[in-house]
Short mmCIF file of C-alpha atoms and ligand atoms in Angstrom, two decimals:
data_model
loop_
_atom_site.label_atom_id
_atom_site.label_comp_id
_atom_site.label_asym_id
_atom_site.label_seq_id
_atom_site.Cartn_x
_atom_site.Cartn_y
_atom_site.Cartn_z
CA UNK A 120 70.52 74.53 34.51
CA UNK A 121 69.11 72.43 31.49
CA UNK A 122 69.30 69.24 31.11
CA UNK A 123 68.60 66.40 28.48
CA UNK A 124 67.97 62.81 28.80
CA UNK A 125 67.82 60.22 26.40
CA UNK A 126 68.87 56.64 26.05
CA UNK A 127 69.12 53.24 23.76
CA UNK A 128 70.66 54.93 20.91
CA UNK A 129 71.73 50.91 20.24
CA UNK A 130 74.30 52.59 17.46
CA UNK A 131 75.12 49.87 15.12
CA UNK A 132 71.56 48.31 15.29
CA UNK A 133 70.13 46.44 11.88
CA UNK A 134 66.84 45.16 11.24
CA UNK A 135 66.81 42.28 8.86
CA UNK A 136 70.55 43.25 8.07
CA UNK A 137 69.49 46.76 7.42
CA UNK A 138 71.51 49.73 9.38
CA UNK A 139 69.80 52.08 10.62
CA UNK A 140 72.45 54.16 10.30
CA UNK A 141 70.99 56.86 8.32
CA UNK A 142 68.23 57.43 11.09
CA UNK A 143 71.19 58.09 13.79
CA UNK A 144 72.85 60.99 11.95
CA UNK A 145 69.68 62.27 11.76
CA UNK A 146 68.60 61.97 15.36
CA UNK A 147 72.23 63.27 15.57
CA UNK A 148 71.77 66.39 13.84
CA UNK A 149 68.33 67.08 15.51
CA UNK A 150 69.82 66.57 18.90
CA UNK A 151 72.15 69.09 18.40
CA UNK A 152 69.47 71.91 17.04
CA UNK A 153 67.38 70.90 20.42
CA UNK A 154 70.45 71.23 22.77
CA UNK A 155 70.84 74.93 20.60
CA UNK A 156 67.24 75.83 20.92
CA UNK A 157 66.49 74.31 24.45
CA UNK A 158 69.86 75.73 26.00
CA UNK A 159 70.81 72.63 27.22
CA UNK A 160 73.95 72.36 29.65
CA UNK A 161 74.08 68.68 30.50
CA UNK A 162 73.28 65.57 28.41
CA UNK A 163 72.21 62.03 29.77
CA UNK A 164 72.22 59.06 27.95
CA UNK A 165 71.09 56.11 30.06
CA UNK A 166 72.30 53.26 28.47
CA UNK A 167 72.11 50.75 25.63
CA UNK A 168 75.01 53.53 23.58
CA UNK A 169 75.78 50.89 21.36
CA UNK A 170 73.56 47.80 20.11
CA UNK A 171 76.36 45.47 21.14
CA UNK A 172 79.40 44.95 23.28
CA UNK A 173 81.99 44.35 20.52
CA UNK A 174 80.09 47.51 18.02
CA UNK A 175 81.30 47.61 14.12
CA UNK A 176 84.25 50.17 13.20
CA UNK A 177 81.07 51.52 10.98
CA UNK A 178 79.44 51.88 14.49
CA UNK A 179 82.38 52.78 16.75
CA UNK A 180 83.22 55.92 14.04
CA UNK A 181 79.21 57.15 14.61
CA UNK A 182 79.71 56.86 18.18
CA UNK A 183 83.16 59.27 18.52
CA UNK A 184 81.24 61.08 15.25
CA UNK A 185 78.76 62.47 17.60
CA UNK A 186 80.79 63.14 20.69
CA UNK A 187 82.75 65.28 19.32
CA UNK A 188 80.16 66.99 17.26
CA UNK A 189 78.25 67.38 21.10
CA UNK A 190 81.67 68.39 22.45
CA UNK A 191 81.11 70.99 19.93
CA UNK A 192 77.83 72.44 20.92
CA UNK A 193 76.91 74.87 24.19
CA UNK A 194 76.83 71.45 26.62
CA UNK A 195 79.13 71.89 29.33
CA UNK A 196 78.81 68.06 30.21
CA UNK A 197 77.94 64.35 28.88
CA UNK A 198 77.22 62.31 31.20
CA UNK A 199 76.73 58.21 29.68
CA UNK A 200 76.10 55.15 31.35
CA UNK A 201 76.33 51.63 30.11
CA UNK A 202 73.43 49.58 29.58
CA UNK A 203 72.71 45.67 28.96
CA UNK A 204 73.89 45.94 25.87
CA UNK A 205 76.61 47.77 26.02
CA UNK A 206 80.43 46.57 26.98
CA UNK A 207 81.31 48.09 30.32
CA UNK A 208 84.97 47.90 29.77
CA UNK A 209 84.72 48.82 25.76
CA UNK A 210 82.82 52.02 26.92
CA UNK A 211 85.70 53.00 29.45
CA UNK A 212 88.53 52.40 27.22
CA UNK A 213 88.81 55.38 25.86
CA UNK A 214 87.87 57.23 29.25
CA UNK A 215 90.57 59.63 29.61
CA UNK A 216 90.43 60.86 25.73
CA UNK A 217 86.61 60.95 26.10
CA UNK A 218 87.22 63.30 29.62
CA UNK A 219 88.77 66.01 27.09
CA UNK A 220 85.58 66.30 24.95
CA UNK A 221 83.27 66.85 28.16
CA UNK A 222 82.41 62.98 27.96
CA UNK A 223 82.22 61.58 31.65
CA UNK A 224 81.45 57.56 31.33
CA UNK A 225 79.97 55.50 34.02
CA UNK A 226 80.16 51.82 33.45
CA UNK A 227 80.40 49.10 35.93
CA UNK A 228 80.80 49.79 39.47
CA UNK A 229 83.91 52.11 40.44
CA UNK A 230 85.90 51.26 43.45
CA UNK A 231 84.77 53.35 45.39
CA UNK A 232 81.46 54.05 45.07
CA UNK A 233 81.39 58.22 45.63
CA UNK A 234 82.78 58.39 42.59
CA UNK A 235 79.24 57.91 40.76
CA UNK A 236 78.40 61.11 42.27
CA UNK A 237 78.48 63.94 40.25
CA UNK A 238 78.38 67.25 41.94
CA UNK A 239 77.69 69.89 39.17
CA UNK A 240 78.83 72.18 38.56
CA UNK A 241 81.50 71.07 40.57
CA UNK A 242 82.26 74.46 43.21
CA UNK A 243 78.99 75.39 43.51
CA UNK A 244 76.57 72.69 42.05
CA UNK A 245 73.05 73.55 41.05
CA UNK A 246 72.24 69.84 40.62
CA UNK A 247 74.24 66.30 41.54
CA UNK A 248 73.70 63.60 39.03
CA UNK A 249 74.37 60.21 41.03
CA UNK A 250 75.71 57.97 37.65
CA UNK A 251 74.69 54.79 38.38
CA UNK A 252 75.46 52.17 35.51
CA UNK A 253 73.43 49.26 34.35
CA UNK A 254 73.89 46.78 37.54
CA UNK A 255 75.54 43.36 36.84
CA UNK A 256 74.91 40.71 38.88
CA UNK A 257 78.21 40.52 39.36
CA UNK A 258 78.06 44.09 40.25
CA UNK A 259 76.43 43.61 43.18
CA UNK A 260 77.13 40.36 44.69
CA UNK A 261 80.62 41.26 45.16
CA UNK A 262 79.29 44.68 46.59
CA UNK A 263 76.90 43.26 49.05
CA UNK A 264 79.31 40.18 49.61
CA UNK A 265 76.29 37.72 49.05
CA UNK A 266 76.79 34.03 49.19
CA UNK A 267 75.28 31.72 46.51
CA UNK A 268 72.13 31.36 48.41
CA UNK A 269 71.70 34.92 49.31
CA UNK A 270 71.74 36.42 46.19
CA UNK A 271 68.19 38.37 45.44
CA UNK A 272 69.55 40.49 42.61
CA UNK A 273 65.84 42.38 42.78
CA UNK A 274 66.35 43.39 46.45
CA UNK A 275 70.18 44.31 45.50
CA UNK A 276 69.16 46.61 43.11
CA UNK A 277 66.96 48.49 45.48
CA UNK A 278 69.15 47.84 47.95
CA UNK A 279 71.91 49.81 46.14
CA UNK A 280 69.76 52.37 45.04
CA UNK A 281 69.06 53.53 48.72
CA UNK A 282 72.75 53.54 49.55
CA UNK A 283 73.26 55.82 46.99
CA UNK A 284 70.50 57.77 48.44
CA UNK A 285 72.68 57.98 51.48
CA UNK A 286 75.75 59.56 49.87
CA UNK A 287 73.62 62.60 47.90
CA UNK A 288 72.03 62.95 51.32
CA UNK A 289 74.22 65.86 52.53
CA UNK A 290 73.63 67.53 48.83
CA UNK A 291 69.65 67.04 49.49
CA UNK A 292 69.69 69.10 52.85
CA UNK A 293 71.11 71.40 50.87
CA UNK A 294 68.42 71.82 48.50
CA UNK A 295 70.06 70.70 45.56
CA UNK A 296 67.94 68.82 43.08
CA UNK A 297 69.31 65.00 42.87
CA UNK A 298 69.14 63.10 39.59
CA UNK A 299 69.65 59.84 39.27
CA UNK A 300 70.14 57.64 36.41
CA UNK A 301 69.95 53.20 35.82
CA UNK A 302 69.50 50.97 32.92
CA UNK A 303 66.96 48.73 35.02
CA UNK A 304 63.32 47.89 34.13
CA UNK A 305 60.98 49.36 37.23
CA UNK A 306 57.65 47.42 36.24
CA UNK A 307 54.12 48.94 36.87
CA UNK A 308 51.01 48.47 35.88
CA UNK A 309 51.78 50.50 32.95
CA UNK A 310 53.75 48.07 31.10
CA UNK A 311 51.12 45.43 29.82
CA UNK A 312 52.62 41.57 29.63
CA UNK A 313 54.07 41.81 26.31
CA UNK A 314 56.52 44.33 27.31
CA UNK A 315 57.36 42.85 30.01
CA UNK A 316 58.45 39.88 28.15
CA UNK A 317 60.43 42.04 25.82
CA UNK A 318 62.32 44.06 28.64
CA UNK A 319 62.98 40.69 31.14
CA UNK A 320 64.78 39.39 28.23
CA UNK A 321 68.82 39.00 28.79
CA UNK A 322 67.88 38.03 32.29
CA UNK A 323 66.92 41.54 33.72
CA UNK A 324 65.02 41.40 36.76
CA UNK A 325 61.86 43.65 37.08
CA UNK A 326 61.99 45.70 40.21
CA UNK A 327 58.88 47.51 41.87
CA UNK A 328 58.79 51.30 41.77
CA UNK A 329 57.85 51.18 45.68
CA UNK A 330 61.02 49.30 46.33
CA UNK A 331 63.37 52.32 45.13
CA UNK A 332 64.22 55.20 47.69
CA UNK A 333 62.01 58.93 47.47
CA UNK A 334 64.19 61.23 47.64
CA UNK A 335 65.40 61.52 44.32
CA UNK A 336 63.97 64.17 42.09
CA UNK A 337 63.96 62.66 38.61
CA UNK A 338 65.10 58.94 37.63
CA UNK A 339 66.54 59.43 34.12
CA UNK A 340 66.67 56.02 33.39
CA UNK A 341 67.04 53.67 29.77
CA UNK A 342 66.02 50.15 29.06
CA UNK A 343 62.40 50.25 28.19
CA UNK A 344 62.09 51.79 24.77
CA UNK A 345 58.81 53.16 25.16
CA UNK A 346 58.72 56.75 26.60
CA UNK A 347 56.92 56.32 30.03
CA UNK A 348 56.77 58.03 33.54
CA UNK A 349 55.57 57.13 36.68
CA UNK A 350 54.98 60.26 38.25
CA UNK A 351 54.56 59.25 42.53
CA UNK A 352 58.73 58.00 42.08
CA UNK A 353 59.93 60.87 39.49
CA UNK A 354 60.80 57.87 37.39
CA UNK A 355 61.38 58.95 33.32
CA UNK A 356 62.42 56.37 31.02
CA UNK A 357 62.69 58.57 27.81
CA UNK A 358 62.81 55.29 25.29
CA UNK A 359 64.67 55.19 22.05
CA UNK A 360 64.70 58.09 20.05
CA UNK A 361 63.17 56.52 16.39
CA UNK A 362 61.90 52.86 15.57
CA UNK A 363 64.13 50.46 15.83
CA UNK A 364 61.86 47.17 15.22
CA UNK A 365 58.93 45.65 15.16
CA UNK A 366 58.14 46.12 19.48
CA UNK A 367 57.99 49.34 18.88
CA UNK A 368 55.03 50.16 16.12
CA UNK A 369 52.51 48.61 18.79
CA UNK A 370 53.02 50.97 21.99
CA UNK A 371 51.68 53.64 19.48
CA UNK A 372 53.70 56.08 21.69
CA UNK A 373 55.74 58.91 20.18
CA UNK A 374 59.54 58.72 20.54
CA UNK A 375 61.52 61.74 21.90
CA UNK A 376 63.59 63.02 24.34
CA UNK A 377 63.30 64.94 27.73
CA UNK A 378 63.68 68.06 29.21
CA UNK A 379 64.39 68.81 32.62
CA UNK A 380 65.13 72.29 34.09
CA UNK A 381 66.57 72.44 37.81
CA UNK A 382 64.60 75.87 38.54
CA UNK A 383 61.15 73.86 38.74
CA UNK A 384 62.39 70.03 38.30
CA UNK A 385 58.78 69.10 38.46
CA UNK A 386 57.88 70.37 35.03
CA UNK A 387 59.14 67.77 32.99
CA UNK A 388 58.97 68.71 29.09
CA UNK A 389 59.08 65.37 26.17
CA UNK A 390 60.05 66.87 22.74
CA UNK A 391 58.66 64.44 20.48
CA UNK A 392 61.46 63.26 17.48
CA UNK A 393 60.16 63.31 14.06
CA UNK A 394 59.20 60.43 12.36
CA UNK A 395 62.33 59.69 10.40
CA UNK A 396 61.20 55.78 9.11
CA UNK A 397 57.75 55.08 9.54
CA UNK A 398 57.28 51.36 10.25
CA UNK A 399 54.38 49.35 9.84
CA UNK A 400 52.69 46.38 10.29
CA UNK A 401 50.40 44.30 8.11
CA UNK A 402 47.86 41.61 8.76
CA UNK A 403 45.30 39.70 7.39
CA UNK A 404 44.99 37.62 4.67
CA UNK A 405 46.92 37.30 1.63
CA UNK A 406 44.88 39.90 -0.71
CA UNK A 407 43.94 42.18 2.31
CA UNK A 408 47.59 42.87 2.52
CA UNK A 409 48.31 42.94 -0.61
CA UNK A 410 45.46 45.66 -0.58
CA UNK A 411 47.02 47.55 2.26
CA UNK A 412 50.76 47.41 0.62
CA UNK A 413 49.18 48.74 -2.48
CA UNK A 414 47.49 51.43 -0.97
CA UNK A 415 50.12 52.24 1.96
CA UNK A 416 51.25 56.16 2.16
CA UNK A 417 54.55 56.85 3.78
CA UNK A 418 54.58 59.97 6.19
CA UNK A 419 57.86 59.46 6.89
CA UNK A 420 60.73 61.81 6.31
CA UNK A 421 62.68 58.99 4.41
CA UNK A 422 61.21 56.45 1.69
CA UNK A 423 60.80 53.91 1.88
CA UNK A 424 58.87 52.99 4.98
CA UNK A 425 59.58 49.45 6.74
CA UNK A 426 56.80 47.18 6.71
CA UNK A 427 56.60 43.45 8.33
CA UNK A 428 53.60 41.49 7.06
CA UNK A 429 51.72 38.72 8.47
CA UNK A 430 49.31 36.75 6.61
CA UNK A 431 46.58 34.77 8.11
CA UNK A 432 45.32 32.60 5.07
CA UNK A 433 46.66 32.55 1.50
CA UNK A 434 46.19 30.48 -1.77
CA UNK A 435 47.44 26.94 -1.10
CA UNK A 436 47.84 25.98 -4.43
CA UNK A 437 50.61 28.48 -5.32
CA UNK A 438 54.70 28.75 -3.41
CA UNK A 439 54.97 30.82 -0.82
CA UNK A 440 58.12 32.31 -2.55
CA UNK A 441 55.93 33.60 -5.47
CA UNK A 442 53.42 34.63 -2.84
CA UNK A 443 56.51 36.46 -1.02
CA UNK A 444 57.90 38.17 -4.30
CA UNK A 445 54.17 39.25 -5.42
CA UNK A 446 54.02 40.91 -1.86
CA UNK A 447 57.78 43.12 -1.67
CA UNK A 448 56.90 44.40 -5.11
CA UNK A 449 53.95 46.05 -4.51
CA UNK A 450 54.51 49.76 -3.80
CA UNK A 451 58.15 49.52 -3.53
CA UNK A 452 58.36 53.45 -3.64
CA UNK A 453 56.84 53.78 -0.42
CA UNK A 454 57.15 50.69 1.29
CA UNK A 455 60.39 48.13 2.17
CA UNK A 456 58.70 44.64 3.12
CA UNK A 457 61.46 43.20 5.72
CA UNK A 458 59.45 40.39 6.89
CA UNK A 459 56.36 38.38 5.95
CA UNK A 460 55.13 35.71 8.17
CA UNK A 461 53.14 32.96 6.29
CA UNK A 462 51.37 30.40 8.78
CA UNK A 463 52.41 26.96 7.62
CA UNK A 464 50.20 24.99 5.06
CA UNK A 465 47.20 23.63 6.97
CA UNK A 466 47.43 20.47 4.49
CA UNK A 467 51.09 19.61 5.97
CA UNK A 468 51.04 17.16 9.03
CA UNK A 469 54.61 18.34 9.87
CA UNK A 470 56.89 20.82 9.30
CA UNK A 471 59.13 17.78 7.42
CA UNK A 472 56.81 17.49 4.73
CA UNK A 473 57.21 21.70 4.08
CA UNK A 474 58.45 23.18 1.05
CA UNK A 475 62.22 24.05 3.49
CA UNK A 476 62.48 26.81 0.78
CA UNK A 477 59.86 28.72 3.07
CA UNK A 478 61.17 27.84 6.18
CA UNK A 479 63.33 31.23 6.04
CA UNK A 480 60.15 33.19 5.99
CA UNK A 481 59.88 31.82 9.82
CA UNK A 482 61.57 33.19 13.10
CA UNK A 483 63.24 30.03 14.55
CA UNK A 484 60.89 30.98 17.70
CA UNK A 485 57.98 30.78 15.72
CA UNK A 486 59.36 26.98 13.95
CA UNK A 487 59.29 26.02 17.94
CA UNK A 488 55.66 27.04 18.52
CA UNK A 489 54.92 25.40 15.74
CA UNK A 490 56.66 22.00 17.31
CA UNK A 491 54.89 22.55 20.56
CA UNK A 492 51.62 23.16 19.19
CA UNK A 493 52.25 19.99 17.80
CA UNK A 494 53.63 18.53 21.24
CA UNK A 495 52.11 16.15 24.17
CA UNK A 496 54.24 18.90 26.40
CA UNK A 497 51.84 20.83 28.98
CA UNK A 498 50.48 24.56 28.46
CA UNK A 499 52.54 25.41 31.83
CA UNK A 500 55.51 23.48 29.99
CA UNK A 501 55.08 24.58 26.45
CA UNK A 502 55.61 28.51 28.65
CA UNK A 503 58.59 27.66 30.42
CA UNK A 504 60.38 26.42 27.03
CA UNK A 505 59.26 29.45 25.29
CA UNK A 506 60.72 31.04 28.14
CA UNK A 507 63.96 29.08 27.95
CA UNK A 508 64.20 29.67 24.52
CA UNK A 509 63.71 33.40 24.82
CA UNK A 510 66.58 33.87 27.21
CA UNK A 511 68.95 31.92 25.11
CA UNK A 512 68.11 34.11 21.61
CA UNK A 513 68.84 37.23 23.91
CA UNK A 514 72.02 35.94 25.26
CA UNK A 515 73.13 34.78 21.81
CA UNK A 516 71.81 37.81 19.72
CA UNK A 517 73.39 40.31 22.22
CA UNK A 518 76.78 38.11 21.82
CA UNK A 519 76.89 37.86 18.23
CA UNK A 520 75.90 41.74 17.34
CA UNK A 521 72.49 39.87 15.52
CA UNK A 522 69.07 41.69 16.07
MN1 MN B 606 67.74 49.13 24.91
#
């Protein structure tokens, strides 16, 4: 038995109001060769399906697109799970129609819990996926019964995770391979400080890999976009399948999928994706990147590439409009500009006295560094509003389908 797992397909996602539609069909159509080629029989997607909980009709048609295209294929089951961004009760709307193209959702926390385990196939399984969905809060106060003060959301998660452990028990003495799958971010060492700050956005709590249970064999899990495993815990996170902003040029790490066979569930196989969009990052001063625009090859399957450009100095005697123009010209063949950041004008005492033409070329988190820099507010302050900040632009990006 073959199986596939991916996750944070975020359909519907733009960057700077760009779709990146075109890069799902193709991840689409390259699924489906891999699922030929590989002989895959089951499909996971961990989460994050769509890039919000309320997805575009442009977005919903991808979505119903593609499962009935993998309906189509050799798979004898799909097996999705809601993630953080995802709308637990949009996913299971259309359950029952879903159920009819091999499409078994998992999203929020059934009734009775047993029903996340999926014994497959079912008369004689070879392998039981236990289907755990992204864990609200909500989730799991009302399944642990906490009061206000009790709630530890991090020791709920693990705390759930070993009851399920409980219920594939009887399947384990069995020898049957247990998978497992969650939209939660397990931190280790691995994951250096920025990421962390990217994937504890929306409120998710990190848990420890030591505080989830051994015995399952793989942990097909979604959330963090980079591909990573942590081999002691069998824990996979397979990441997005192409670029999808600007956090993901700087892990360097190819994208792709992976491959899990229950005759040696130990040899874990990635398949890299091709690069459909390359995206890129420029920095340095003004005629640096002007330089590396100029001379930037794409090696990307589409044209052109995505680039976001920050500049450390520039000419302060000219607009940062023309500056900006001069810059998305250059090399527009091969290379899309999306974003330039231009550091304000070291002459201005405040932002009030800026040209407010330019202040679109800021992130509204970077106008309130610039603020604090510019504060009496402590370092350890400065942090927590930062922090503040971020949680709120998660909250209200993931509500209003921007990002
Ligand atoms: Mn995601």
């Amino acid at each position: 038995m073959k199986i596939l797992h991916t996750s944070d397909w975020h359909i519907g996602r733009k960057i700077e109001n760009i779709p990146l539609a075109q890069e799902f069909d193709l991840f689409m159509d390259w699924l489906i060769e891999v699922i030929e080629q590989q002989q895959i029989d089951l499909l996971i997607v961990a989460g994050d399906i769509f890039d919000t909980g309320m997805p575009s009709i442009a977005a919903q048609q991808q979505y119903y697109t593609s499962i009935s295209r993998l309906a189509n294929t050799r798979l004898q089951k799909i097996i999705m799970i809601n993630g953080n961004h995802d709308s637990a009760n949009f996913l299971l709307a259309p359950r029952i129609i879903l159920s009819g193209l091999k499409t078994h959702i998992s999203a929020g926390l059934p009734q009775e819990i047993s029903q996340l385990i999926l014994p497959f196939p079912e008369a004689d399984p070879q392998v039981v996926i236990a289907a755990v969905p992204y864990l609200r809060d909500i989730d799991l106060i009302n399944f642990f019964h906490d009061t206000a003060e009790e709630v530890d959301t991090q020791k709920n998660i693990a705390a759930f995770y070993h009851y399920i452990a409980t219920l594939v028990e009887p399947f384990k003495d069995k020898g049957i391979p247990i998978i497992v799958t969650g939209h939660l971010f397990v931190s280790d060492s691995a994951l250096d400080q920025i990421d962390r700050n990217d994937y504890t956005l929306g409120g998710l709590i990190d848990v420890a890999s030591s505080q989830l249970p051994d015995v399952f064999d793989y942990y097909a899990l979604g959330h963090v976009h980079r591909p990573w495993q942590q081999k002691q815990k069998n824990i996979f996170y397979s990441g997005n399948p192409f670029f999808m902003g600007q956090h993901d040029i700087k892990s360097g790490v190819k994208k792709g999928v992976f491959v899990i066979d229950t005759d040696d569930i130990s040899d874990v196989k990635k398949i890299e994706t091709p690069l459909w969009r390359q995206m890129v990052t420029f920095d340095g001063d003004f005629d640096q990147v002007c330089q590396q625009i100029a001379s930037f090859e794409n090696t990307g399957i589409l044209s052109p590439a995505y680039g976001f450009a920050k500049i450390t100095q520039y000419p302060q005697d000219r607009p940062i409009d023309q500056l900006y123009q001069q810059l998305v010209s250059l090399n527009q063949d091969n290379i899309h500009i999306l974003k330039a950041v231009f550091p304000p004008r070291l002459s201005d005492s405040n932002l009030n006295n800026q040209d407010f033409s330019s202040l679109k070329e800021y992130s509204p988190r970077e106008i309130l560094e610039f603020h604090l820099d510019r504060s009496d507010y402590s370092d350890n302050s400065k942090e927590q509003i930062l922090e503040t900040f971020d949680e709120l632009m998660a909250i209200y990006k993931q509500n209003s389908g921007l990002d």
